[in-house]
PDB file of C-alpha atoms in Angstrom:
ATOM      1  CA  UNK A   1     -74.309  -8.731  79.978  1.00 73.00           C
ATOM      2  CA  UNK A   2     -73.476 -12.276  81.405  1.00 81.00           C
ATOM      3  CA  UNK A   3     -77.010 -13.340  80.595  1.00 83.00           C
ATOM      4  CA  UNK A   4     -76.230 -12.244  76.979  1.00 86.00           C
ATOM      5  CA  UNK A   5     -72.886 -13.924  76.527  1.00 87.00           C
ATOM      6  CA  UNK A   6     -74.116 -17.522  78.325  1.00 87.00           C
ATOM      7  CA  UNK A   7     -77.006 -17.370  76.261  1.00 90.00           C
ATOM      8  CA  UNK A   8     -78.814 -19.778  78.612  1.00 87.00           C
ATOM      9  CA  UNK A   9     -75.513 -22.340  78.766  1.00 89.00           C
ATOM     10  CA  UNK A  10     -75.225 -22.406  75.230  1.00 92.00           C
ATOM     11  CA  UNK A  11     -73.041 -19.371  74.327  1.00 91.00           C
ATOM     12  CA  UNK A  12     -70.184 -21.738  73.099  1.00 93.00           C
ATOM     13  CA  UNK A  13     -72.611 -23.075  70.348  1.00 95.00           C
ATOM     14  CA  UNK A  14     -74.601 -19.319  69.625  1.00 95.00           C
ATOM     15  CA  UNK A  15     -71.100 -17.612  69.541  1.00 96.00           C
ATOM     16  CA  UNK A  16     -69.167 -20.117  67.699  1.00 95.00           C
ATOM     17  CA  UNK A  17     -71.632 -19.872  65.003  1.00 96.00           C
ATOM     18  CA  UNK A  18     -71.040 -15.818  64.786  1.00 97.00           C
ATOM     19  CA  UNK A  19     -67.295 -16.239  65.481  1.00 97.00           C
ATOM     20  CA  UNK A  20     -67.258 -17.911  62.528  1.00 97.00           C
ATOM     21  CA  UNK A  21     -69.156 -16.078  60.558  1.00 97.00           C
ATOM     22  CA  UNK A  22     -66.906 -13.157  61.472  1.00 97.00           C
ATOM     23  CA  UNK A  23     -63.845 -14.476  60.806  1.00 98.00           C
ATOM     24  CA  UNK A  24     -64.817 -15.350  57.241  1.00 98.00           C
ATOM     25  CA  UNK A  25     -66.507 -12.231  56.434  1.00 97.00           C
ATOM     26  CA  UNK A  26     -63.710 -10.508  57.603  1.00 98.00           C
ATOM     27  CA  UNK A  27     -61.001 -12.530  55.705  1.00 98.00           C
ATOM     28  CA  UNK A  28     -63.031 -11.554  52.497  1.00 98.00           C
ATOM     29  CA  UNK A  29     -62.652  -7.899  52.741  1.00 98.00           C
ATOM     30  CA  UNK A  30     -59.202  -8.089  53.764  1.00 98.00           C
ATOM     31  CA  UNK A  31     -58.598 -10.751  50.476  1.00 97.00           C
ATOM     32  CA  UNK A  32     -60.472  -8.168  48.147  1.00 97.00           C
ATOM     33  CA  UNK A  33     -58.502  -5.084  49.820  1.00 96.00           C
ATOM     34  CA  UNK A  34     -54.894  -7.133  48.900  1.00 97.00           C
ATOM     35  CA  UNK A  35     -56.454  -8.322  45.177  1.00 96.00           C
ATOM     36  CA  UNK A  36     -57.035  -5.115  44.624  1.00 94.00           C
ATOM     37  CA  UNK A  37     -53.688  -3.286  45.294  1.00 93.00           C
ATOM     38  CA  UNK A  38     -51.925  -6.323  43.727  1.00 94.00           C
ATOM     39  CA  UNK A  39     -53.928  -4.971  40.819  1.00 92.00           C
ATOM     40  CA  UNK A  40     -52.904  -1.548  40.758  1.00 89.00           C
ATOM     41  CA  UNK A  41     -49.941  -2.650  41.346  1.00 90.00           C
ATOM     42  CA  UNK A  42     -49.173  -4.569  38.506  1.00 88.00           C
ATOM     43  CA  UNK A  43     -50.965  -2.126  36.111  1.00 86.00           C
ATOM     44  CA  UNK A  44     -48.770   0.691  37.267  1.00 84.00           C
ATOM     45  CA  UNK A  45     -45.493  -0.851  36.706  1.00 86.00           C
ATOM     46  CA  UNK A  46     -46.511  -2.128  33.584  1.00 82.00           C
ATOM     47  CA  UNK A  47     -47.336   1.986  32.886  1.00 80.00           C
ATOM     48  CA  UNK A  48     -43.879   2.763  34.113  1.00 83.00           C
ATOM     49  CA  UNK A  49     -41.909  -0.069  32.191  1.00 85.00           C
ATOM     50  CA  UNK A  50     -44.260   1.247  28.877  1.00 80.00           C
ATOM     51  CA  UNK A  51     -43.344   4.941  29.271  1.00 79.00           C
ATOM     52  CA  UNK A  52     -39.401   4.251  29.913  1.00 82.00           C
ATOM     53  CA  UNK A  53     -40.035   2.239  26.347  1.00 78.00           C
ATOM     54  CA  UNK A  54     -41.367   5.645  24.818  1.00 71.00           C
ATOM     55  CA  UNK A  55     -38.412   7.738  25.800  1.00 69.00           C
ATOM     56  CA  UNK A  56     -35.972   5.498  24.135  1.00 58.00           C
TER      57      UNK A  56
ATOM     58  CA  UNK B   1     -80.840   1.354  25.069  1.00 52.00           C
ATOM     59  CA  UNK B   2     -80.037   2.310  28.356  1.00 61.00           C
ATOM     60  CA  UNK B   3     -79.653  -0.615  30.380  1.00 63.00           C
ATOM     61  CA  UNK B   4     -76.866  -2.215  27.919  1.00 67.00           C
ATOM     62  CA  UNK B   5     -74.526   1.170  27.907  1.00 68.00           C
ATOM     63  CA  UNK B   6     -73.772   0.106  31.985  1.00 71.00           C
ATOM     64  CA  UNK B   7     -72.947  -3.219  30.354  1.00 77.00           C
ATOM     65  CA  UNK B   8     -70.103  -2.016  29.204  1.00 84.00           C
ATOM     66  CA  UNK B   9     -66.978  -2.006  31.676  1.00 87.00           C
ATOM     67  CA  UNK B  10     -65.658   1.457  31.115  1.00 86.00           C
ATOM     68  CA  UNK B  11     -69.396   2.794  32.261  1.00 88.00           C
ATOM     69  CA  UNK B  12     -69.795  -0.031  35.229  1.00 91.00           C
ATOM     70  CA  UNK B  13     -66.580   0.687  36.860  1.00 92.00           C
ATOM     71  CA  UNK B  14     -67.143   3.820  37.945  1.00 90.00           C
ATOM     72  CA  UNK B  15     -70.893   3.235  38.449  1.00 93.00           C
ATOM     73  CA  UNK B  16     -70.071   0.438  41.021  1.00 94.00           C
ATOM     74  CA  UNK B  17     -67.233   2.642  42.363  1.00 93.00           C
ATOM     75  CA  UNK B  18     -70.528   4.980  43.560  1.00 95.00           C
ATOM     76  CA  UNK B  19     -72.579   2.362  44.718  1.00 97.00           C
ATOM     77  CA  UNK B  20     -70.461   0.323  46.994  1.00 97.00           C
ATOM     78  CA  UNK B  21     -69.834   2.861  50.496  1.00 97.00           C
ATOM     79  CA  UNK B  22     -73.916   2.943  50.254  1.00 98.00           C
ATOM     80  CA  UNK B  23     -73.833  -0.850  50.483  1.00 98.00           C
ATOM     81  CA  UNK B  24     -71.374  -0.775  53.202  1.00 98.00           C
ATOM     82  CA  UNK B  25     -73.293   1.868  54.940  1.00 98.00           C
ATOM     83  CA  UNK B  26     -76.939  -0.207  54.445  1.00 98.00           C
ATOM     84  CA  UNK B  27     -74.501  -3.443  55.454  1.00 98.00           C
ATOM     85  CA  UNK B  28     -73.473  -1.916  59.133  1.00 98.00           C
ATOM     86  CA  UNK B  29     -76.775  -0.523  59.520  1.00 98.00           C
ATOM     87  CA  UNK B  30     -78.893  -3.896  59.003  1.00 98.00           C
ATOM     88  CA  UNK B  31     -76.270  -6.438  60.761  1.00 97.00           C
ATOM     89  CA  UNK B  32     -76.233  -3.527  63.907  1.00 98.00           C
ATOM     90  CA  UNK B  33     -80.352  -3.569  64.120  1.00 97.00           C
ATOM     91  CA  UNK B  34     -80.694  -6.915  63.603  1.00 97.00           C
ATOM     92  CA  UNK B  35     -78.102  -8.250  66.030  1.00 96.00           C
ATOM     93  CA  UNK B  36     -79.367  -5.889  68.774  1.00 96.00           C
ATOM     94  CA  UNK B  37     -83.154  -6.634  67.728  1.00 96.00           C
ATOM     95  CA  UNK B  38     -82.324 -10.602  67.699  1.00 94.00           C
ATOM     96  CA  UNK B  39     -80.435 -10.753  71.580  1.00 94.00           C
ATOM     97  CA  UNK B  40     -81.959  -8.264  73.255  1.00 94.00           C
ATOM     98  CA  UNK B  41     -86.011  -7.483  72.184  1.00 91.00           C
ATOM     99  CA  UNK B  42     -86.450 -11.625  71.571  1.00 91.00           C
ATOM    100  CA  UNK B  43     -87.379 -14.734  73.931  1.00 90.00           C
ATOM    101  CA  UNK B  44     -85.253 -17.136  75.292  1.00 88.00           C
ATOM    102  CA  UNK B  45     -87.402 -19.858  73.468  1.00 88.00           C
ATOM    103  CA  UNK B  46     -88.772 -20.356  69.973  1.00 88.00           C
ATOM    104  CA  UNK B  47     -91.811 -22.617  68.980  1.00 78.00           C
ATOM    105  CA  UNK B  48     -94.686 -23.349  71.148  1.00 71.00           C
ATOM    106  CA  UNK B  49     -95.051 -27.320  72.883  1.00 74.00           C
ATOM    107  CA  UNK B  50     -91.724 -28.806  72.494  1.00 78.00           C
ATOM    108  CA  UNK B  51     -89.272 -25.090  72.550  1.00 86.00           C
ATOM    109  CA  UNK B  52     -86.331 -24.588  71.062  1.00 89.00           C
ATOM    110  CA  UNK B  53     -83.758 -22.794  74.069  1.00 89.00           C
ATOM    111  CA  UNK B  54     -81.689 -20.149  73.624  1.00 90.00           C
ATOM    112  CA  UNK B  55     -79.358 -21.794  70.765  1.00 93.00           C
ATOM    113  CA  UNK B  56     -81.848 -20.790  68.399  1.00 93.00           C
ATOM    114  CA  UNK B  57     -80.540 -17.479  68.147  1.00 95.00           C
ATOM    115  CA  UNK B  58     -78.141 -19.234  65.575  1.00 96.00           C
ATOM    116  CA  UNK B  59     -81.276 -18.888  63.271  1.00 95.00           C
ATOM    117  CA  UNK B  60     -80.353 -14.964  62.825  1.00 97.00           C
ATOM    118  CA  UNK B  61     -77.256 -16.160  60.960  1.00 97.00           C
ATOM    119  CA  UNK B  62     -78.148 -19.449  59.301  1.00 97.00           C
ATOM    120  CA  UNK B  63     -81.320 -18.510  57.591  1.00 96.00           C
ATOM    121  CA  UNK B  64     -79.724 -15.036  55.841  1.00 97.00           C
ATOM    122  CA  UNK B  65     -76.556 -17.171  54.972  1.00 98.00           C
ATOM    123  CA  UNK B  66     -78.926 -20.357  53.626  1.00 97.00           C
ATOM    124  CA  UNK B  67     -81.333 -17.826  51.807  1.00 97.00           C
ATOM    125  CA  UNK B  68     -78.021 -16.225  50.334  1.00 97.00           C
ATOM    126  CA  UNK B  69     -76.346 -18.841  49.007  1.00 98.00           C
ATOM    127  CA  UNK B  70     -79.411 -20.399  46.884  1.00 97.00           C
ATOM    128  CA  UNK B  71     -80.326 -16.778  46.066  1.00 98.00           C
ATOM    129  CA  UNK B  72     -76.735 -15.803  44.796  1.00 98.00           C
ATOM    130  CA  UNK B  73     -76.276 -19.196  43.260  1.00 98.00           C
ATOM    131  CA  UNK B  74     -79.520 -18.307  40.949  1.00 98.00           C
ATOM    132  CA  UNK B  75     -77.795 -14.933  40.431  1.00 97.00           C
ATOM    133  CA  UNK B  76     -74.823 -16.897  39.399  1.00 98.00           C
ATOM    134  CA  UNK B  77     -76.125 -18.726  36.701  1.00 98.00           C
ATOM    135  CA  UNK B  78     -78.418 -16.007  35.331  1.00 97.00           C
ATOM    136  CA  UNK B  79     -75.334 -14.065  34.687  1.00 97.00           C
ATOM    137  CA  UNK B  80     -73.966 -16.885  33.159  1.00 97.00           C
ATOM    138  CA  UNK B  81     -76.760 -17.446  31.039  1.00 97.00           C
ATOM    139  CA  UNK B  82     -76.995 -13.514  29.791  1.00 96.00           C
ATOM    140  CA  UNK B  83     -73.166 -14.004  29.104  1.00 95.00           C
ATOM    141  CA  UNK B  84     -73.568 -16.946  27.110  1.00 96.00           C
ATOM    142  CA  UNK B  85     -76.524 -15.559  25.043  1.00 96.00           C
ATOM    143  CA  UNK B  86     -74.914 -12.189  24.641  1.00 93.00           C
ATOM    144  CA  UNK B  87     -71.731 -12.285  25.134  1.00 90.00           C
ATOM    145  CA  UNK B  88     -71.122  -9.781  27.015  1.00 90.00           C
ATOM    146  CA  UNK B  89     -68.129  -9.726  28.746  1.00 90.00           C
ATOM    147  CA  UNK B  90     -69.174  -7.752  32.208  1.00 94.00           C
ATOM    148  CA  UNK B  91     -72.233 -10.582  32.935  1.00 95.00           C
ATOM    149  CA  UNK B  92     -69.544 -13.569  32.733  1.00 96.00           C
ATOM    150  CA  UNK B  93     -67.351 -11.045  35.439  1.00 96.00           C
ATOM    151  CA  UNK B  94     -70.239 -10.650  37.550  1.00 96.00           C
ATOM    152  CA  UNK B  95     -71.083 -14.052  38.066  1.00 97.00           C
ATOM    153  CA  UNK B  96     -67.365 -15.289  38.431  1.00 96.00           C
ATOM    154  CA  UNK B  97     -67.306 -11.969  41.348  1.00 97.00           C
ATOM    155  CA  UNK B  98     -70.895 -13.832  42.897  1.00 98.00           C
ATOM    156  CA  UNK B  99     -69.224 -17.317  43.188  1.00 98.00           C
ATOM    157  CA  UNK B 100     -66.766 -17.013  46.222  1.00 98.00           C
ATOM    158  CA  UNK B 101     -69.050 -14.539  48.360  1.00 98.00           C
ATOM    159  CA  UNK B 102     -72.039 -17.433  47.649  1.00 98.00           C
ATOM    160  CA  UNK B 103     -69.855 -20.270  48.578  1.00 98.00           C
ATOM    161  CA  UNK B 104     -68.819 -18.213  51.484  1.00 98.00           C
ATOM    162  CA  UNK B 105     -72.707 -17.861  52.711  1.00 98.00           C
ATOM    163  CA  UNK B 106     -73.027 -21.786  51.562  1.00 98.00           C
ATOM    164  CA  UNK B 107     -70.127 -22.463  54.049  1.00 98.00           C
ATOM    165  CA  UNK B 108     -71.384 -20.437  56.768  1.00 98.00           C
ATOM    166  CA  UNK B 109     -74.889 -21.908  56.511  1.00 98.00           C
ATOM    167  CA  UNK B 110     -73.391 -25.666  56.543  1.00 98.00           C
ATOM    168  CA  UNK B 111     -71.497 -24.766  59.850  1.00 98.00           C
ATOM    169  CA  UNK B 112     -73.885 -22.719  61.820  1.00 97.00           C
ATOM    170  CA  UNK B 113     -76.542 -25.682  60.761  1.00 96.00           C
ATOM    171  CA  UNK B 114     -73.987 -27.727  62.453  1.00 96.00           C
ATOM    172  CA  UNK B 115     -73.381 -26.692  65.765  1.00 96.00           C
ATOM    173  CA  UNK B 116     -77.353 -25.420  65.635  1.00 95.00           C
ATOM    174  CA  UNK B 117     -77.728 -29.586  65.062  1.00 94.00           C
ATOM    175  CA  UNK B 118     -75.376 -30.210  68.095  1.00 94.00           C
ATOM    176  CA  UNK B 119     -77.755 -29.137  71.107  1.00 94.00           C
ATOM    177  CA  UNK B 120     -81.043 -29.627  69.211  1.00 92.00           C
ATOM    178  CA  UNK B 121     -81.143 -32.755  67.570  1.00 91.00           C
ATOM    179  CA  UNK B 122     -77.646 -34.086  69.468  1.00 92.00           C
ATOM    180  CA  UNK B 123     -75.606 -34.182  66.013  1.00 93.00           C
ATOM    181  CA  UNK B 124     -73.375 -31.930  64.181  1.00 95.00           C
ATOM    182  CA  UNK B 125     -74.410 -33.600  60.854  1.00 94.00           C
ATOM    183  CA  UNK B 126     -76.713 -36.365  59.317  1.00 92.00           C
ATOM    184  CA  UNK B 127     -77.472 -37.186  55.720  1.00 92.00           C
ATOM    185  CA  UNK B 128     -80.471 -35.521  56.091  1.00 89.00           C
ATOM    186  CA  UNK B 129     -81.503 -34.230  52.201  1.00 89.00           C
ATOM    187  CA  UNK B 130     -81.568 -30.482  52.819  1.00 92.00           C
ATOM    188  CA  UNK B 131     -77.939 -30.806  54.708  1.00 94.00           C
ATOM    189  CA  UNK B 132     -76.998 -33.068  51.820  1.00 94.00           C
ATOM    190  CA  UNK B 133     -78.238 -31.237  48.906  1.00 95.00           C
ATOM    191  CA  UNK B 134     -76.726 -27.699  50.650  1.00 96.00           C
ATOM    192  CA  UNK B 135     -73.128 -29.275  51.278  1.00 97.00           C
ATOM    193  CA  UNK B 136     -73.701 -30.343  47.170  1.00 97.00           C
ATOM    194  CA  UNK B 137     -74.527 -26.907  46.342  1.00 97.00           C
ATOM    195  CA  UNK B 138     -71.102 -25.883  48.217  1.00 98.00           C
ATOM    196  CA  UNK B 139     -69.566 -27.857  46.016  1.00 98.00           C
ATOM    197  CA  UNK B 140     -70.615 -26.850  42.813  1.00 98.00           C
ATOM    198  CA  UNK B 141     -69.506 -23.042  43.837  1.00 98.00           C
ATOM    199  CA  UNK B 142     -66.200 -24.944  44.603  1.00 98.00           C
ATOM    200  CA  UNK B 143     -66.632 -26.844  41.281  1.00 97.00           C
ATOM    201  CA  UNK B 144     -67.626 -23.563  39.365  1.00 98.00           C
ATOM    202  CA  UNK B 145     -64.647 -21.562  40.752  1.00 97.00           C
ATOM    203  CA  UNK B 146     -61.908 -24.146  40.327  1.00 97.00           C
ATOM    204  CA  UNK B 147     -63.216 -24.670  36.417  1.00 97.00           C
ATOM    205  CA  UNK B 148     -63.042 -21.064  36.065  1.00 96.00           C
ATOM    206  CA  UNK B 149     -59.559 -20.480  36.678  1.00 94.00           C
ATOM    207  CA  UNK B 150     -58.083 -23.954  35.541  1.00 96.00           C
ATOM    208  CA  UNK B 151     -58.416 -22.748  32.270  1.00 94.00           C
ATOM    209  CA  UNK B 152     -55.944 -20.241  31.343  1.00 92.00           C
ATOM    210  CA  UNK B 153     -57.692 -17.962  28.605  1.00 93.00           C
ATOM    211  CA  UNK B 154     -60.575 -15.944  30.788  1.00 91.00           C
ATOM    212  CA  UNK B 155     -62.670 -16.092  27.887  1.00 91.00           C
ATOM    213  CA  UNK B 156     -62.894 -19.691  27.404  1.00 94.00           C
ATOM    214  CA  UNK B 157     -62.905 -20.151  31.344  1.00 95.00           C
ATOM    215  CA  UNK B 158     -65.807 -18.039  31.716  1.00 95.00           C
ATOM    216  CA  UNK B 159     -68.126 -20.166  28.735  1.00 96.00           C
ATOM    217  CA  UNK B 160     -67.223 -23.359  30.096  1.00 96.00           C
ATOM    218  CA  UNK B 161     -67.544 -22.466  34.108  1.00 97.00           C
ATOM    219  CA  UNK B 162     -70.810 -20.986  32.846  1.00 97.00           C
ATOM    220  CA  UNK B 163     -72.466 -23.962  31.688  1.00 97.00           C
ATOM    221  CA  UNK B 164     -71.537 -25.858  34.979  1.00 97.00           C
ATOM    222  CA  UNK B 165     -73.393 -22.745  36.498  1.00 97.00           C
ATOM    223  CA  UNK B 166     -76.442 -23.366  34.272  1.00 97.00           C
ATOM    224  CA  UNK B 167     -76.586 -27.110  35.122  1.00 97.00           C
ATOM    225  CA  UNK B 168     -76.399 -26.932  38.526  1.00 96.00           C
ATOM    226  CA  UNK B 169     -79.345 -25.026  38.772  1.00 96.00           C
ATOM    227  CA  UNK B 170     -80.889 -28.479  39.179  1.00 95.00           C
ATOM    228  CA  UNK B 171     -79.633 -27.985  43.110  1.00 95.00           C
ATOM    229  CA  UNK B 172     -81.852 -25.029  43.695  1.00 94.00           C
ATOM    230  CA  UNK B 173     -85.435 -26.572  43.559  1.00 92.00           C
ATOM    231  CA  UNK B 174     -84.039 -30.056  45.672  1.00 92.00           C
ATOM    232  CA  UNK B 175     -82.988 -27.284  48.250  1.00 92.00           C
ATOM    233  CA  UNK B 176     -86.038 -25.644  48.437  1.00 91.00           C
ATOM    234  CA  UNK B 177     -88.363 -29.047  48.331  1.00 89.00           C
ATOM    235  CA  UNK B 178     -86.405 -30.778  50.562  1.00 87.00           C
ATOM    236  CA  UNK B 179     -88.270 -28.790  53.314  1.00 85.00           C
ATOM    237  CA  UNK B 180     -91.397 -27.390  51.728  1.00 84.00           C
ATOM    238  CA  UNK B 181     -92.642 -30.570  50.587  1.00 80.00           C
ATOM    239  CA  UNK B 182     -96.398 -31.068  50.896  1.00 77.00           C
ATOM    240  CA  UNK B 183     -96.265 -34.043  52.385  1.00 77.00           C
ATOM    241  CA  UNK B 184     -94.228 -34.278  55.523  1.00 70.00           C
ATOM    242  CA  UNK B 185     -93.458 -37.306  55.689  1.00 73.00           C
ATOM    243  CA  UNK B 186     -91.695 -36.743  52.003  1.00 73.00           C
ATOM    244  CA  UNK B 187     -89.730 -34.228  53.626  1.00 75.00           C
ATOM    245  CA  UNK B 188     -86.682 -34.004  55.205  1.00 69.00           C
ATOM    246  CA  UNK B 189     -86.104 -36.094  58.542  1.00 73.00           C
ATOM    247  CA  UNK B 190     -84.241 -34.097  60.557  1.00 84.00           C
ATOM    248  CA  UNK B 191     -84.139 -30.632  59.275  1.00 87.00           C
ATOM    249  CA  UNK B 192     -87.602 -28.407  60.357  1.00 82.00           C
ATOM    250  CA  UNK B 193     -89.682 -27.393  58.005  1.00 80.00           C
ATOM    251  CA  UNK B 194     -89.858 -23.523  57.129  1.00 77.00           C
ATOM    252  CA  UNK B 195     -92.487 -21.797  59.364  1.00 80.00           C
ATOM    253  CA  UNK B 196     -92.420 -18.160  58.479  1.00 83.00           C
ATOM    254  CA  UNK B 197     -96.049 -17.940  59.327  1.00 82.00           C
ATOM    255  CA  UNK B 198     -96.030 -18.818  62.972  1.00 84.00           C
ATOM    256  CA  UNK B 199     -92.712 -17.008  63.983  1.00 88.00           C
ATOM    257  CA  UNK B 200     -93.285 -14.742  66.883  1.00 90.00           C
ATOM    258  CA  UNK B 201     -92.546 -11.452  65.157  1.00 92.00           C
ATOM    259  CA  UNK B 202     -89.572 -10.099  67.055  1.00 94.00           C
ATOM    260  CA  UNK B 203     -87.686 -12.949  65.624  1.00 94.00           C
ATOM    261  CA  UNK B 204     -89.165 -12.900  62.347  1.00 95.00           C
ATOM    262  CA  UNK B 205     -88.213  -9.429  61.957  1.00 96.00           C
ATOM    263  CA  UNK B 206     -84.383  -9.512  63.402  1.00 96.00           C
ATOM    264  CA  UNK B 207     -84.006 -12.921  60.670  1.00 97.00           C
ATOM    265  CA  UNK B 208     -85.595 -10.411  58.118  1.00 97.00           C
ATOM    266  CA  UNK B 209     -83.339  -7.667  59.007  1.00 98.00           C
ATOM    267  CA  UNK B 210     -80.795  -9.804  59.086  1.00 98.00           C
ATOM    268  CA  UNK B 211     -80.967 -10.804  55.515  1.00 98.00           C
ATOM    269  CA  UNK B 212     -81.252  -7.381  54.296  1.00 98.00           C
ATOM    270  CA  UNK B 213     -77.812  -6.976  55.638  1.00 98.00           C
ATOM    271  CA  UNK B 214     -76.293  -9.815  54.005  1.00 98.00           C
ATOM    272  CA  UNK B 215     -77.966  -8.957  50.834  1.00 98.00           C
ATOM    273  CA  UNK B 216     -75.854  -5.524  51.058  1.00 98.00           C
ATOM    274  CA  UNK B 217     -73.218  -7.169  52.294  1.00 98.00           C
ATOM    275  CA  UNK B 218     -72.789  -9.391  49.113  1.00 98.00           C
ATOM    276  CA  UNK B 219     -73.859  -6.316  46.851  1.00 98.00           C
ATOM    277  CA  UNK B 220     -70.837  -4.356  48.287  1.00 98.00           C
ATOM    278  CA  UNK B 221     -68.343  -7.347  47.718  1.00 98.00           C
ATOM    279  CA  UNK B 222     -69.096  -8.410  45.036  1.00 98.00           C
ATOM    280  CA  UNK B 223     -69.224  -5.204  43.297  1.00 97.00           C
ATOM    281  CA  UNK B 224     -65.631  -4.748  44.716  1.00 97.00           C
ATOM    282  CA  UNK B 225     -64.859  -7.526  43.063  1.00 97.00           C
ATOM    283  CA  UNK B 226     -65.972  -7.407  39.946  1.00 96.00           C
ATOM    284  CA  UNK B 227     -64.067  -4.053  39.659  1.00 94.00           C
ATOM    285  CA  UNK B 228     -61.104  -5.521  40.558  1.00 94.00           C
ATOM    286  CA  UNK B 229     -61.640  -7.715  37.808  1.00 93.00           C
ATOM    287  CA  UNK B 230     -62.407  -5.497  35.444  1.00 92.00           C
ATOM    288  CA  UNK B 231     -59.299  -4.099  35.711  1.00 91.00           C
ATOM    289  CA  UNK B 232     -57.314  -6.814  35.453  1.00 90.00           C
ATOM    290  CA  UNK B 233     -58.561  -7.952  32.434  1.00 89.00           C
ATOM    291  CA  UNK B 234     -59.219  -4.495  30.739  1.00 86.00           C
ATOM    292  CA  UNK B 235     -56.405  -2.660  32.316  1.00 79.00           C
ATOM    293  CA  UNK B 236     -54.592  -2.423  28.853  1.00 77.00           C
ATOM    294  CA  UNK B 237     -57.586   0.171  27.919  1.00 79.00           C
ATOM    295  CA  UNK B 238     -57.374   3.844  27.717  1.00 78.00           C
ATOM    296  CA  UNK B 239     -59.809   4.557  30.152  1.00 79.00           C
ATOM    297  CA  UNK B 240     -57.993   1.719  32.873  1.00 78.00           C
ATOM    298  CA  UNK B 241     -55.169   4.291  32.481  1.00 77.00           C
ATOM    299  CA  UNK B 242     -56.794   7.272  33.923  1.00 79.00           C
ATOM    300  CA  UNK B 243     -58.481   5.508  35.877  1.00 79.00           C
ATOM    301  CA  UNK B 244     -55.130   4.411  37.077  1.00 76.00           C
ATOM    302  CA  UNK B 245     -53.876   7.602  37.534  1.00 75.00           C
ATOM    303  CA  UNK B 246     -56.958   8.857  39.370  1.00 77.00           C
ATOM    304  CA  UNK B 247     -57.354   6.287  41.979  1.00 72.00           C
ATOM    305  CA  UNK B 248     -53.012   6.207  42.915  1.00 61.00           C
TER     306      UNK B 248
END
């Protein structure tokens, strides 16, 4: 496991490069997962606000 | 014919809706073999009289991500192209839903190149023309994306971010020659030349492996995003409404 995470005395540089890699891929989900809820979000109260419209 | 009735968003949305958990499936499955493949089933060294050590194992991340973002950037402005020649309002969506995953993979390629440069050729970065030209290509995903929503009516955004799409296409071959040139000493400096050929297979086949997962990686966002766009722009429609209704 050690040999895996020094990799060889350069396991800043080899997991740096994934770290980062995770981060960002991970921050791109999360930024689709809140775009889309704002979305629904939006379109639903604009559904709400239309039908209280109809009832008057 | 078929192929332009998923063209239309009311058919794609629900289409993509299908496809994405297989993409996300294919994605884990791909980045899980490949990672174990490339640090545990290859050697500490790569290339035969002067070795690369065990920082190479950067390559299992920097070639997918390089491949990617040239690969999605042609994507990019093919969509572009089919939107301006048909306008069809679903191709101009899908490339503006390619642009941020591609810069993403352009970004990631630019900094795992760097701290790959660090303990093989002693720099993070040098004017070398394949970094150059890749940090250029960065920029016109930048370039395409902040011309895309700096103009206020979608429409008009998409035509005119489009034809920045189309001409920097011009990137795309510089990439690719910068290291495949047939003469080396036309080639880059710094940067190696691609070597697919002589790659002891264990690597070759966790880089491969690799790359399939990013490819379903960016299928699965992008798709995601390209929904969410569709309804935004389209959530006035009949069909956005149950769909609405459904998905609450």
């Amino acid at each position: 496991m050690s040999d895996i995470l020094s990799q060889g005395g350069y396991g800043a540089y080899v997991w740096g490069a994934y770290g980062l890699t995770l981060i960002l891929l991970v921050a791109e989900v999360w930024q689709l997962r809140r775009q889309r809820r704002t979305i629904f979000a939006r379109l639903s109260r604009m559904v709400r606000l239309r039908a209280r419209g109809d009832q008057k | 014919m078929k192929l332009f009735r998923f063209s239309s968003p009311a058919t794609f949305y629900p289409l993509a809706g299908k496809l994405i958990p297989f993409f996300w499936v294919l994605t884990a499955l791909c980045l899980a073999i490949g990672l174990y493949w490339g640090f545990m089933e290859t050697p500490d060294r790569l290339g035969g009289s002067n070795p690369q050590k065990e920082y190479y194992r950067i390559i299992f991340i920097h070639v997918p991500a390089a491949w990617l973002s040239m690969w999605l950037y042609l994507m990019l402005a093919v969509w572009s192209a089919i939107g301006l020649v048909f306008n069809t309002r679903l191709s101009f969506m899908l490339a503006r839903a390619t642009a941020p995953t591609g810069a993403i993979f352009t970004f990631i390629a630019l900094f795992t190149g760097a701290v790959w440069g660090k303990p093989s050729w002693g720099t993070w970065w040098d004017w070398d023309p394949r970094l150059t030209s890749e940090l250029i290509l960065f920029f016109l995903y930048v370039g395409y994306l902040a011309l895309n929503s700096a103009i206020d009516d979608p429409r008009r955004g998409d035509k005119a971010s489009a034809l920045l799409a189309i001409v920097g296409l011009v990137m795309l071959p510089i990439i690719f020659w910068s290291i495949n040139c047939p003469d080396p000493n036309q080639c880059a400096a710094l940067h190696q030349r691609s070597s697919l050929s002589q790659m002891e297979g264990n690597i070759l086949f966790s880089m491969l492996i690799m790359t399939l997962g990013l490819w379903m990686y960016s299928f699965a966002t992008i798709l995601t995003r390209v929904r969410s766009t569709i309804l935004a722009r389209e959530g006035d429609t009949s069909w956005a409404k149950e769909i609405l209704e459904k998905e609450q």
